Coordinates of C-alpha atoms and ligand atoms in Angstrom, one line a residue:
M1263 CA 57.6 -53.5 -11.4
L1264 CA 54.0 -52.6 -12.2
R1265 CA 51.2 -52.4 -9.7
D1266 CA 48.5 -54.9 -10.8
A1267 CA 46.4 -55.5 -7.7
P1268 CA 43.5 -57.1 -9.5
S1269 CA 45.8 -59.9 -10.8
L1270 CA 46.6 -60.8 -7.2
A1271 CA 43.0 -62.1 -7.0
N1272 CA 43.3 -64.3 -10.1
G1273 CA 46.6 -66.0 -9.3
H1274 CA 47.3 -69.1 -7.2
Y1275 CA 50.7 -68.7 -5.5
D1276 CA 53.1 -71.0 -3.8
L1277 CA 53.8 -68.3 -1.3
V1278 CA 51.8 -65.2 -0.3
I1279 CA 53.9 -62.8 1.8
V1280 CA 52.3 -60.1 3.9
G1281 CA 54.6 -57.2 4.6
G1282 CA 57.0 -55.4 2.3
G1283 CA 59.7 -54.4 4.9
A1284 CA 63.2 -55.7 5.1
Y1285 CA 62.1 -59.2 6.1
G1286 CA 59.1 -59.7 3.7
A1287 CA 60.9 -58.2 0.7
A1288 CA 64.0 -60.3 1.3
A1289 CA 61.8 -63.4 1.6
A1290 CA 60.1 -62.5 -1.7
W1291 CA 63.5 -62.2 -3.4
E1292 CA 64.9 -65.5 -2.0
A1293 CA 61.7 -67.4 -2.8
S1294 CA 61.6 -66.0 -6.4
L1295 CA 65.2 -67.0 -6.9
R1296 CA 64.2 -70.5 -5.8
G1297 CA 61.5 -70.6 -8.5
L1298 CA 58.4 -70.2 -6.3
A1299 CA 55.4 -68.3 -7.5
V1300 CA 55.3 -65.4 -5.1
A1301 CA 52.8 -62.6 -4.2
L1302 CA 54.0 -59.8 -2.0
L1303 CA 51.4 -57.5 -0.3
E1304 CA 52.3 -54.3 1.5
Q1305 CA 49.6 -52.3 3.3
G1306 CA 51.5 -49.0 2.9
D1307 CA 54.5 -48.3 0.8
F1308 CA 57.4 -50.8 0.6
A1309 CA 59.8 -50.2 3.5
S1310 CA 57.6 -47.5 4.9
A1311 CA 57.5 -48.8 8.5
T1312 CA 60.3 -49.9 10.8
S1313 CA 62.7 -50.7 8.0
A1314 CA 62.7 -47.0 6.9
N1315 CA 63.8 -46.0 10.3
S1316 CA 66.9 -48.0 11.1
L1317 CA 70.0 -46.2 12.3
K1318 CA 71.4 -47.5 9.0
L1319 CA 74.0 -49.8 10.7
I1320 CA 74.6 -53.2 9.4
H1321 CA 76.2 -54.6 12.6
G1322 CA 79.5 -56.4 12.3
G1323 CA 78.6 -58.1 15.5
F1324 CA 81.4 -56.7 17.8
R1325 CA 78.7 -55.7 20.3
Y1326 CA 77.6 -59.3 20.7
L1327 CA 81.0 -60.2 22.2
Q1328 CA 79.7 -58.5 25.4
S1329 CA 77.3 -61.5 25.9
M1330 CA 79.8 -63.9 24.3
D1331 CA 77.2 -64.8 21.6
L1332 CA 79.7 -66.0 19.1
A1333 CA 77.2 -67.5 16.8
R1334 CA 75.5 -64.1 16.4
V1335 CA 78.9 -62.4 15.9
R1336 CA 79.6 -64.8 13.0
L1337 CA 76.1 -64.4 11.6
S1338 CA 76.4 -60.6 11.6
L1339 CA 79.9 -60.5 10.1
N1340 CA 78.8 -62.9 7.4
E1341 CA 75.7 -60.9 6.6
L1342 CA 77.6 -57.7 6.5
A1343 CA 80.0 -59.3 4.0
I1344 CA 77.1 -60.6 1.9
L1345 CA 75.3 -57.3 1.8
C1346 CA 78.5 -55.4 0.7
R1347 CA 78.8 -58.0 -2.1
I1348 CA 75.2 -58.2 -3.4
A1349 CA 74.3 -54.5 -2.9
P1350 CA 77.7 -52.7 -3.1
H1351 CA 76.0 -49.4 -4.1
L1352 CA 73.9 -49.4 -1.0
V1353 CA 76.0 -51.0 1.7
A1354 CA 79.6 -50.4 2.5
P1355 CA 81.9 -51.0 5.5
Q1356 CA 81.8 -48.2 8.1
P1357 CA 84.5 -47.8 10.8
C1358 CA 83.0 -47.8 14.3
L1359 CA 84.8 -46.3 17.3
L1360 CA 84.4 -46.9 21.0
P1361 CA 86.5 -44.6 23.1
T1362 CA 88.6 -46.6 25.7
R1363 CA 88.6 -45.6 29.3
G1364 CA 90.0 -46.8 32.6
L1365 CA 90.9 -50.4 33.4
G1366 CA 87.4 -52.1 33.3
K1367 CA 85.3 -53.5 30.5
Q1368 CA 85.9 -50.3 28.4
G1369 CA 89.7 -50.3 29.1
R1370 CA 92.3 -50.9 26.5
L1371 CA 93.3 -54.3 27.8
A1372 CA 89.7 -55.7 27.8
L1373 CA 89.0 -54.3 24.4
A1374 CA 92.3 -55.5 23.0
A1375 CA 91.2 -59.0 24.0
A1376 CA 87.8 -58.5 22.5
L1377 CA 89.2 -57.3 19.2
G1378 CA 91.6 -60.2 19.1
L1379 CA 88.7 -62.6 19.5
Y1380 CA 86.7 -60.6 16.9
N1381 CA 89.5 -60.8 14.4
L1382 CA 89.8 -64.6 15.0
L1383 CA 86.1 -65.0 14.1
N1384 CA 86.4 -62.6 11.2
Q1385 CA 87.3 -64.0 7.8
H1386 CA 87.1 -60.7 6.0
D1387 CA 90.3 -58.6 5.9
N1388 CA 88.5 -55.3 5.3
L1389 CA 86.3 -55.8 8.4
R1390 CA 89.1 -56.3 11.0
G1391 CA 89.3 -54.3 14.2
R1392 CA 92.2 -52.7 16.1
L1393 CA 93.1 -50.4 19.0
V1394 CA 93.7 -46.7 18.0
S1395 CA 95.5 -43.9 19.7
R1396 CA 94.1 -40.7 21.2
R1397 CA 95.3 -38.8 18.1
E1398 CA 93.3 -41.1 15.7
V1399 CA 90.3 -40.7 17.9
A1400 CA 90.5 -36.9 17.7
Q1401 CA 90.7 -37.2 13.9
M1402 CA 87.6 -39.4 13.7
F1403 CA 85.6 -37.5 16.3
P1404 CA 86.8 -33.9 16.2
A1405 CA 83.6 -32.5 17.8
C1406 CA 84.6 -33.6 21.2
S1407 CA 87.9 -33.9 23.2
L1408 CA 86.6 -36.9 25.2
P1409 CA 88.3 -36.1 28.5
G1410 CA 89.6 -39.3 30.2
A1411 CA 89.6 -41.4 27.0
S1412 CA 92.9 -43.4 26.5
G1413 CA 92.3 -44.0 22.8
G1414 CA 89.7 -46.2 21.1
A1415 CA 88.7 -49.6 19.8
L1416 CA 87.9 -49.5 16.1
W1417 CA 86.0 -52.2 14.2
H1418 CA 83.8 -52.2 11.1
D1419 CA 80.1 -52.2 10.9
G1420 CA 78.4 -51.5 7.6
L1421 CA 76.3 -48.5 6.6
V1422 CA 73.2 -48.9 4.4
H1423 CA 73.0 -45.4 3.2
D1424 CA 69.5 -45.8 1.9
S1425 CA 67.6 -48.3 4.1
E1426 CA 64.4 -48.0 2.0
R1427 CA 66.0 -48.8 -1.3
L1428 CA 67.5 -52.2 -0.2
P1429 CA 64.1 -53.8 0.5
L1430 CA 62.8 -52.1 -2.6
S1431 CA 65.6 -53.6 -4.6
Y1432 CA 64.7 -57.1 -3.3
A1433 CA 61.1 -56.5 -4.4
L1434 CA 62.2 -55.2 -7.8
G1435 CA 64.4 -58.3 -8.3
A1436 CA 61.5 -60.6 -7.2
A1437 CA 59.2 -58.9 -9.7
Q1438 CA 61.7 -59.4 -12.5
R1439 CA 61.6 -63.1 -11.6
G1440 CA 57.8 -63.2 -11.9
A1441 CA 56.6 -62.2 -8.4
V1442 CA 53.4 -60.2 -8.2
A1443 CA 54.0 -57.3 -5.8
A1444 CA 51.6 -54.5 -4.8
N1445 CA 51.9 -51.7 -2.3
Y1446 CA 48.8 -50.2 -0.6
V1447 CA 47.2 -53.7 -0.5
Q1448 CA 46.3 -54.8 3.1
A1449 CA 45.8 -58.4 4.2
T1450 CA 42.7 -58.2 6.3
G1451 CA 42.7 -61.8 7.5
L1452 CA 43.7 -65.4 6.9
L1453 CA 41.8 -67.8 4.6
R1454 CA 41.5 -71.3 6.2
E1455 CA 40.5 -74.4 4.3
G1456 CA 40.6 -78.0 5.5
G1457 CA 42.6 -77.2 8.7
R1458 CA 45.3 -75.2 7.0
V1459 CA 45.8 -71.6 5.9
A1460 CA 45.1 -71.2 2.2
G1461 CA 45.7 -67.5 1.5
V1462 CA 44.6 -64.1 2.8
T1463 CA 41.7 -61.8 2.4
A1464 CA 42.9 -58.4 1.2
R1465 CA 41.8 -54.9 0.5
D1466 CA 43.2 -52.6 -2.2
R1467 CA 43.6 -49.3 -0.2
L1468 CA 43.6 -47.3 -3.4
S1469 CA 40.5 -48.7 -5.2
G1470 CA 38.7 -50.0 -2.1
D1471 CA 38.3 -53.4 -3.8
E1472 CA 38.3 -56.5 -1.6
F1473 CA 39.4 -59.9 -2.8
A1474 CA 41.2 -63.1 -1.8
V1475 CA 44.8 -63.9 -2.6
R1476 CA 45.2 -67.7 -2.6
G1477 CA 48.5 -69.4 -1.8
R1478 CA 49.8 -72.8 -0.6
V1479 CA 51.7 -71.1 2.2
V1480 CA 51.3 -67.6 3.7
M1481 CA 54.2 -65.9 5.3
L1482 CA 53.5 -63.1 7.8
A1483 CA 56.4 -60.6 7.8
A1484 CA 54.2 -57.8 9.0
G1485 CA 56.5 -56.7 11.9
P1486 CA 54.5 -55.2 14.7
W1487 CA 51.2 -56.0 12.8
D1488 CA 51.8 -59.7 12.7
G1489 CA 49.3 -60.4 15.5
Q1490 CA 46.6 -58.3 13.9
V1491 CA 46.7 -60.4 10.7
A1492 CA 47.2 -63.8 12.5
G1493 CA 44.3 -63.2 14.9
Q1494 CA 43.8 -63.7 18.6
K1495 CA 45.6 -67.0 19.0
W1496 CA 49.1 -65.6 18.4
P1497 CA 50.8 -64.2 21.5
Q1498 CA 51.2 -60.4 20.9
P1499 CA 54.7 -59.3 21.7
A1500 CA 55.1 -56.2 23.7
L1501 CA 56.4 -53.4 21.6
A1502 CA 59.1 -50.7 22.0
A1503 CA 59.0 -47.5 20.1
A1504 CA 62.5 -46.6 18.9
L1505 CA 63.7 -43.1 17.9
N1506 CA 66.7 -41.7 16.1
L1507 CA 67.4 -38.0 15.3
V1508 CA 69.1 -36.4 12.3
V1509 CA 71.1 -33.3 13.2
N1510 CA 72.4 -30.8 10.7
R1511 CA 76.0 -31.0 11.8
D1512 CA 78.8 -33.3 10.6
L1513 CA 80.1 -34.5 14.0
C1514 CA 82.2 -37.5 13.2
R1515 CA 84.2 -39.4 10.5
S1516 CA 83.2 -42.8 11.8
T1517 CA 80.3 -44.2 13.9
V1518 CA 81.0 -43.3 17.5
A1519 CA 79.6 -45.3 20.4
L1520 CA 79.1 -43.5 23.8
R1521 CA 77.7 -44.7 27.1
S1522 CA 74.3 -43.2 27.9
P1523 CA 74.3 -41.4 31.2
L1524 CA 70.7 -42.7 31.9
G1525 CA 70.3 -45.3 34.6
R1526 CA 67.8 -48.2 34.9
M1527 CA 65.0 -46.0 36.2
E1528 CA 65.1 -43.6 33.3
D1529 CA 65.7 -46.3 30.6
P1530 CA 63.5 -49.3 31.7
V1531 CA 63.5 -50.9 28.2
C1532 CA 67.3 -51.3 28.0
G1533 CA 68.1 -51.4 31.7
G1534 CA 70.3 -48.2 31.7
H1535 CA 73.7 -47.1 30.5
R1536 CA 73.1 -48.5 27.0
F1537 CA 75.4 -47.5 24.1
I1538 CA 74.2 -44.6 22.0
F1539 CA 75.6 -44.0 18.6
M1540 CA 76.5 -41.1 16.3
V1541 CA 76.5 -42.1 12.7
P1542 CA 77.8 -39.8 9.9
W1543 CA 75.2 -39.8 7.1
R1544 CA 74.6 -37.5 4.1
G1545 CA 76.8 -34.8 5.6
R1546 CA 74.7 -34.8 8.7
T1547 CA 74.7 -37.0 11.8
L1548 CA 72.3 -39.7 13.0
L1549 CA 71.9 -39.9 16.7
G1550 CA 70.3 -43.0 18.2
T1551 CA 68.7 -44.9 19.6
A1552 CA 66.1 -44.2 22.3
Y1553 CA 63.6 -46.8 23.3
R1554 CA 60.3 -46.6 25.2
L1555 CA 57.6 -49.1 25.9
Y1556 CA 54.8 -48.6 23.3
L1557 CA 51.3 -49.4 24.5
G1558 CA 49.0 -48.4 21.6
Q1559 CA 48.1 -50.3 18.4
P1560 CA 50.8 -50.2 15.7
G1561 CA 50.3 -47.3 13.4
Q1562 CA 48.3 -45.2 15.9
D1563 CA 50.9 -43.0 17.3
G1564 CA 54.2 -41.2 16.4
P1565 CA 57.0 -39.6 18.3
K1566 CA 56.3 -36.6 20.6
A1567 CA 58.4 -33.4 20.8
P1568 CA 59.4 -34.1 24.5
E1569 CA 61.0 -37.4 23.6
I1570 CA 62.8 -35.9 20.6
L1571 CA 64.2 -33.2 22.9
A1572 CA 65.1 -35.8 25.6
L1573 CA 67.2 -37.8 23.2
L1574 CA 69.1 -34.6 22.2
H1575 CA 69.6 -33.8 25.8
E1576 CA 70.9 -37.4 26.5
F1577 CA 73.7 -36.8 23.8
N1578 CA 74.5 -33.5 25.4
Q1579 CA 74.8 -35.1 28.8
A1580 CA 77.0 -38.0 27.4
C1581 CA 79.2 -35.5 25.7
P1582 CA 78.6 -31.9 26.9
E1583 CA 81.1 -30.4 24.4
L1584 CA 78.6 -31.3 21.6
G1585 CA 76.3 -28.5 22.7
L1586 CA 73.6 -29.6 20.3
T1587 CA 70.6 -27.3 20.1
P1588 CA 67.0 -28.1 19.0
D1589 CA 67.2 -26.0 15.9
E1590 CA 69.9 -28.4 14.6
I1591 CA 67.4 -31.3 14.5
C1592 CA 66.4 -31.6 10.9
F1593 CA 64.6 -35.0 11.0
Y1594 CA 63.9 -38.1 13.1
H1595 CA 63.3 -41.7 12.5
W1596 CA 60.8 -43.7 14.5
G1597 CA 59.6 -47.2 14.4
L1598 CA 58.3 -50.1 16.5
L1599 CA 60.2 -53.2 17.5
P1600 CA 59.1 -56.4 19.2
L1601 CA 60.4 -57.0 22.8
A1602 CA 61.9 -60.1 24.1
Q1603 CA 59.2 -61.2 26.4
P1604 CA 55.8 -61.6 24.7
G1605 CA 53.0 -59.9 26.6
R1606 CA 55.2 -58.9 29.5
T1607 CA 56.7 -55.6 30.5
P1608 CA 60.4 -56.0 30.2
A1609 CA 62.6 -55.0 33.1
G1610 CA 65.7 -54.1 31.2
G1611 CA 67.5 -55.9 28.4
G1612 CA 64.1 -56.2 26.7
L1613 CA 65.3 -55.8 23.2
A1614 CA 67.3 -59.0 23.3
V1615 CA 64.9 -60.8 20.9
K1616 CA 66.9 -62.2 18.0
R1617 CA 64.4 -63.7 15.6
R1618 CA 61.3 -65.9 15.8
I1619 CA 59.9 -68.2 13.1
D1620 CA 56.7 -69.9 14.0
E1621 CA 54.7 -72.4 11.9
Q1622 CA 51.3 -73.8 11.4
P1623 CA 50.0 -75.8 8.4
G1624 CA 50.1 -73.3 5.6
L1625 CA 51.4 -70.4 7.7
I1626 CA 54.9 -69.2 8.6
L1627 CA 55.3 -66.2 10.9
V1628 CA 58.7 -64.4 10.9
T1629 CA 59.8 -61.7 13.3
G1630 CA 63.2 -60.1 13.8
A1631 CA 64.6 -57.1 15.6
K1632 CA 67.5 -56.3 13.3
Y1633 CA 67.7 -55.0 9.8
T1634 CA 71.2 -56.5 9.6
T1635 CA 70.1 -60.1 9.6
A1636 CA 66.7 -59.7 7.8
R1637 CA 68.0 -61.4 4.6
A1638 CA 69.5 -64.4 6.5
V1639 CA 66.4 -64.9 8.7
A1640 CA 64.1 -64.5 5.6
C1641 CA 66.1 -67.3 4.0
E1642 CA 65.5 -69.5 7.0
A1643 CA 61.8 -68.7 6.7
V1644 CA 61.8 -69.6 3.0
D1645 CA 63.4 -72.9 4.0
R1646 CA 60.4 -73.6 6.2
V1647 CA 58.1 -72.7 3.3
C1648 CA 60.0 -75.2 1.0
G1649 CA 59.6 -77.8 3.8
Q1650 CA 55.8 -77.2 3.8
L1651 CA 55.7 -77.3 0.0
G1652 CA 57.7 -80.6 -0.2
R1653 CA 60.4 -78.8 -2.1
P1654 CA 64.1 -79.6 -1.6
Q1655 CA 66.0 -77.2 0.7
R1656 CA 68.6 -75.2 -1.1
A1657 CA 71.6 -73.0 -0.2
Q1658 CA 70.7 -69.4 0.1
L1659 CA 70.5 -68.1 -3.5
S1660 CA 70.2 -64.4 -2.5
A1661 CA 73.6 -64.6 -0.7
K1662 CA 75.3 -64.8 -4.1
E1663 CA 72.9 -63.0 -6.6
P1664 CA 73.3 -59.2 -6.8
V1665 CA 70.2 -57.4 -5.9
W1666 CA 68.5 -55.1 -8.5
G1667 CA 71.2 -52.6 -9.3
G1668 CA 73.9 -54.6 -7.5
A1669 CA 75.8 -55.6 -10.6
P1670 CA 78.7 -53.4 -11.8
V1671 CA 78.0 -50.0 -13.5
S1672 CA 79.0 -49.2 -17.0
D1673 CA 80.4 -45.7 -16.8
V1674 CA 79.8 -45.1 -20.5
E1675 CA 76.0 -44.7 -20.0
L1676 CA 76.6 -41.8 -17.5
A1677 CA 79.4 -40.1 -19.4
S1678 CA 77.3 -37.1 -20.5
L1679 CA 76.2 -36.2 -17.0
P1680 CA 78.1 -33.8 -14.6
A1681 CA 80.3 -35.9 -12.3
A1682 CA 78.2 -35.1 -9.2
S1683 CA 75.0 -36.3 -10.8
A1684 CA 76.6 -39.4 -12.2
A1685 CA 78.0 -40.2 -8.7
H1686 CA 74.6 -39.6 -7.2
L1687 CA 72.8 -41.9 -9.6
R1688 CA 75.5 -44.6 -9.1
A1689 CA 75.0 -44.4 -5.3
Q1690 CA 71.2 -44.8 -5.6
Y1691 CA 70.8 -47.2 -8.5
G1692 CA 74.2 -49.0 -8.9
G1693 CA 74.3 -50.9 -12.1
Q1694 CA 70.9 -49.5 -13.1
A1695 CA 72.0 -45.9 -13.0
G1696 CA 72.4 -45.7 -16.8
A1697 CA 68.9 -47.1 -17.3
V1698 CA 67.5 -44.4 -15.0
A1699 CA 69.4 -41.7 -16.8
A1700 CA 68.1 -43.0 -20.1
L1701 CA 64.5 -42.4 -19.0
A1702 CA 65.2 -38.7 -19.7
Q1703 CA 65.1 -39.7 -23.4
G1704 CA 66.8 -36.5 -24.6
R1705 CA 64.7 -34.2 -22.3
A1706 CA 67.6 -32.4 -20.8
G1707 CA 65.4 -31.0 -18.0
L1708 CA 65.0 -34.5 -16.5
L1709 CA 68.7 -34.8 -16.1
E1710 CA 68.8 -31.6 -14.0
P1711 CA 68.5 -31.6 -10.2
L1712 CA 64.9 -30.8 -9.1
A1713 CA 66.2 -27.7 -7.3
P1714 CA 69.6 -26.3 -6.4
D1715 CA 69.4 -27.7 -2.9
T1716 CA 69.0 -31.4 -3.9
P1717 CA 71.0 -33.9 -6.0
V1718 CA 67.7 -35.6 -7.0
L1719 CA 67.2 -35.6 -10.8
G1720 CA 63.9 -35.5 -12.7
C1721 CA 64.6 -38.9 -14.3
E1722 CA 64.5 -40.4 -10.8
V1723 CA 60.9 -39.3 -10.3
V1724 CA 60.0 -40.9 -13.6
Q1725 CA 61.7 -44.1 -12.5
A1726 CA 59.8 -44.0 -9.2
V1727 CA 56.4 -43.6 -10.8
E1728 CA 56.8 -45.8 -13.9
Y1729 CA 58.9 -48.6 -12.6
E1730 CA 58.9 -48.6 -8.8
M1731 CA 55.2 -48.2 -7.9
A1732 CA 55.4 -44.8 -6.2
Q1733 CA 51.8 -43.7 -5.6
S1734 CA 52.3 -40.5 -3.7
L1735 CA 54.7 -37.6 -3.5
R1736 CA 55.6 -38.8 -0.1
D1737 CA 56.6 -42.2 -1.5
V1738 CA 59.0 -40.3 -3.9
S1739 CA 60.3 -37.9 -1.3
L1740 CA 60.9 -40.3 1.6
R1741 CA 61.5 -43.7 0.0
R1742 CA 62.3 -43.7 -3.7
T1743 CA 64.7 -40.8 -3.7
V1744 CA 66.8 -38.9 -1.1
L1745 CA 64.7 -35.8 -1.5
G1746 CA 63.2 -35.7 2.0
K1747 CA 65.1 -38.5 3.8
A1748 CA 67.5 -36.3 5.9
G1749 CA 65.3 -33.2 6.4
R1750 CA 62.5 -31.1 5.0
P1751 CA 62.8 -30.7 1.2
S1752 CA 62.4 -27.3 -0.3
D1753 CA 59.1 -26.3 -1.7
Q1754 CA 60.8 -25.8 -5.1
A1755 CA 62.1 -29.4 -5.1
L1756 CA 58.8 -30.9 -4.0
R1757 CA 56.8 -28.9 -6.6
A1758 CA 59.2 -29.9 -9.3
A1759 CA 58.8 -33.6 -8.4
C1760 CA 55.0 -33.1 -8.2
A1761 CA 54.9 -31.6 -11.6
I1762 CA 56.6 -34.7 -13.1
M1763 CA 54.3 -37.0 -11.3
A1764 CA 51.0 -35.2 -11.9
P1765 CA 50.5 -36.0 -15.6
R1766 CA 51.7 -39.6 -15.1
L1767 CA 49.2 -40.3 -12.3
G1768 CA 46.4 -38.0 -13.5
W1769 CA 46.5 -35.6 -10.6
D1770 CA 44.6 -32.3 -10.9
Q1771 CA 45.6 -29.1 -9.2
A1772 CA 43.7 -29.9 -6.0
R1773 CA 45.3 -33.3 -5.7
Q1774 CA 48.7 -31.8 -6.2
E1775 CA 48.2 -29.4 -3.3
R1776 CA 47.1 -32.4 -1.1
E1777 CA 50.1 -34.3 -2.1
L1778 CA 52.4 -31.4 -1.2
A1779 CA 50.7 -31.0 2.2
Q1780 CA 51.0 -34.8 2.9
A1781 CA 54.7 -34.8 1.8
L1782 CA 55.4 -32.1 4.3
A1783 CA 53.4 -33.5 7.2
P1784 CA 56.3 -35.6 8.8
Y1785 CA 58.3 -32.4 9.3
R1786 CA 55.6 -30.4 11.1
I1787 CA 56.7 -31.7 14.6
L1788 CA 60.1 -29.9 14.0
Q1789 CA 58.3 -26.6 14.5
E1790 CA 57.3 -27.6 18.0
L1791 CA 61.0 -28.1 19.0
K1792 CA 62.0 -24.5 18.4
Ligands
LIG814 C1 64.9 -46.2 15.3 C2 65.3 -47.6 14.9 C3 66.7 -47.8 14.7 C4 67.1 -49.1 14.2 N1 68.4 -49.3 13.9 C5 68.9 -50.5 13.4 C6 70.2 -50.6 13.0 O1 71.0 -49.7 13.0 N2 70.6 -51.8 12.5 C7 69.7 -52.9 12.5 O2 70.1 -54.0 12.1 N3 68.4 -52.8 12.8 C8 68.0 -51.6 13.3 N4 66.6 -51.4 13.7 C9 65.7 -52.6 13.6 C10 65.3 -52.8 12.1 O3 64.9 -51.6 11.5 C11 64.1 -53.7 12.1 O4 64.4 -54.9 12.8 C12 63.6 -54.1 10.7 O5 63.5 -53.1 9.9 C13 62.3 -54.8 10.8 O6 61.8 -55.2 9.5 P1 60.4 -55.8 9.3 O7 60.3 -56.2 7.8 O8 60.2 -56.9 10.3 O9 59.4 -54.8 9.8 P2 58.7 -53.5 9.0 O10 59.7 -52.7 8.3 O11 57.8 -52.8 10.0 O12 57.9 -54.2 7.9 C14 56.6 -54.8 8.1 C15 55.7 -54.4 7.0 O13 54.5 -55.1 7.0 C16 53.5 -54.2 6.6 N5 52.2 -54.7 7.0 C17 51.7 -54.8 8.3 N6 50.5 -55.3 8.3 C18 50.2 -55.6 7.0 C19 49.0 -56.1 6.4 N7 47.9 -56.4 7.1 N8 49.0 -56.3 5.1 C20 50.1 -55.9 4.3 N9 51.2 -55.4 4.9 C21 51.2 -55.2 6.2 C22 53.8 -52.9 7.2 O14 53.2 -51.8 6.6 C23 55.4 -52.9 7.1 O15 55.8 -52.2 6.0 C24 66.2 -50.1 14.1 C25 64.8 -49.9 14.3 C26 64.4 -48.6 14.7 C27 62.9 -48.4 14.8

């Protein structure tokens, strides 16, 4: 996938997609599979906004039984099974545990009934749920004795261990099928001709060039920025800022759901006593999610130290035995989500929005609140595009086609690597792992980890720059590789990655120092927590 922003100006596309997050990238993949000529514009890096910040859960839908939303349970289960099939290196089933207590909604009787219904709706043997004993709960969640718990309910969600690489894989697949994709190209407005939208005006944020990208249909998948691109006439949804923490302790063997102690007054977005989750991830634990109303413009603001500490405190209140301390926080994930009631301050339950697809001649606007169902919703949006183009509707092609890297791995290509490095490459690149290793072309150094404290190999940096459009050290550290995803990378690892990038991107010494500083900027707030 090569960045060729100027050619965006010269093409005429069936579909111009604005936004390279989970929704836009999935739409680009589906539309390319259907044979549409696609342009994909991303103002930052692919999957650099909300999609980078998910709690990594692909929901199996058990939670939607609370509201008896059976259609949503089925959709989530189906989507989980599809993602495990088309991206098996990135998405796998993950047990999820809810401790049972008392005789009410969280009691064993009620949850046995819920699990029974869930299993009836569930066609997939490996995703079935069951009640578990106190002993099994202790094995899965050894960090806490959970006084008062009578056992647990166990079902399966999925874990997308690298939530940035799934949208990237959609974009890579789309580019292989002829889509023209470019990061750091911002859509600045809509082009209108003869009463319909006929493309977008755009600015290349790297060169400063401005141009038009013409298309028969434009799809806005710009998440919280949709309204900015669409203009004044679209209702601006209220936004919530959502926050997760990464702590440097391995707390649980499965995802664990706990009830938050916070009431309605302290948690106005969700209405109080929401479920909070601990997710085992990369030998550490993700804690989430906290929500607050966000009143600024998207992109203006980030998380503040007090809210990071407040979320840690909330987990300690929910489960005092955890005794989590601020110095265990090694990173955070933060992003914006649309709220259910456009333009109004929600009074609890505000995150209930499922998905929205709006339409005007030449324009489709797609918004969703879940990473889990992004592919399915994107397919619906592409159906609408096909409707506007007068093309026949088709079954979802991306439900069957493996994503880039999703096809089986040939172990022969990795045979010369140490087992840990081969396993690491397989987890990141799936069936393309051998091709990534081959980029070392006999230069043994590129098959070595960048530093003793990271599994990332030099050849991954080459892959990122030469084939995945990485433009900055931060792109490599946060999104192409696992270098900085779960905590601050070491100076040695960052400098090694920078040294591989510099000659390929023409960086002089001063630029390299700037890149290093920018790559470390997201971790600065951690100093304020100590
Ligand atoms: C803390 C947190 C935890 C979450 N946990 C989960 C979870 O466990 N499971 C789950 O299913 N969901 C979860 N979600 C929700 C999920 O992450 C989002 O619903 C999903 O990622 C939204 O994807 P998107 O493509 O709509 O938005 P985004 O990822 O924000 O993508 C929109 C893209 O459009 C780009 N863009 C904007 N304006 C322009 C422009 N003018 N020109 C070009 N590009 C533009 C942006 O840069 C951005 O990359 C979580 C969200 C957060 C914040």
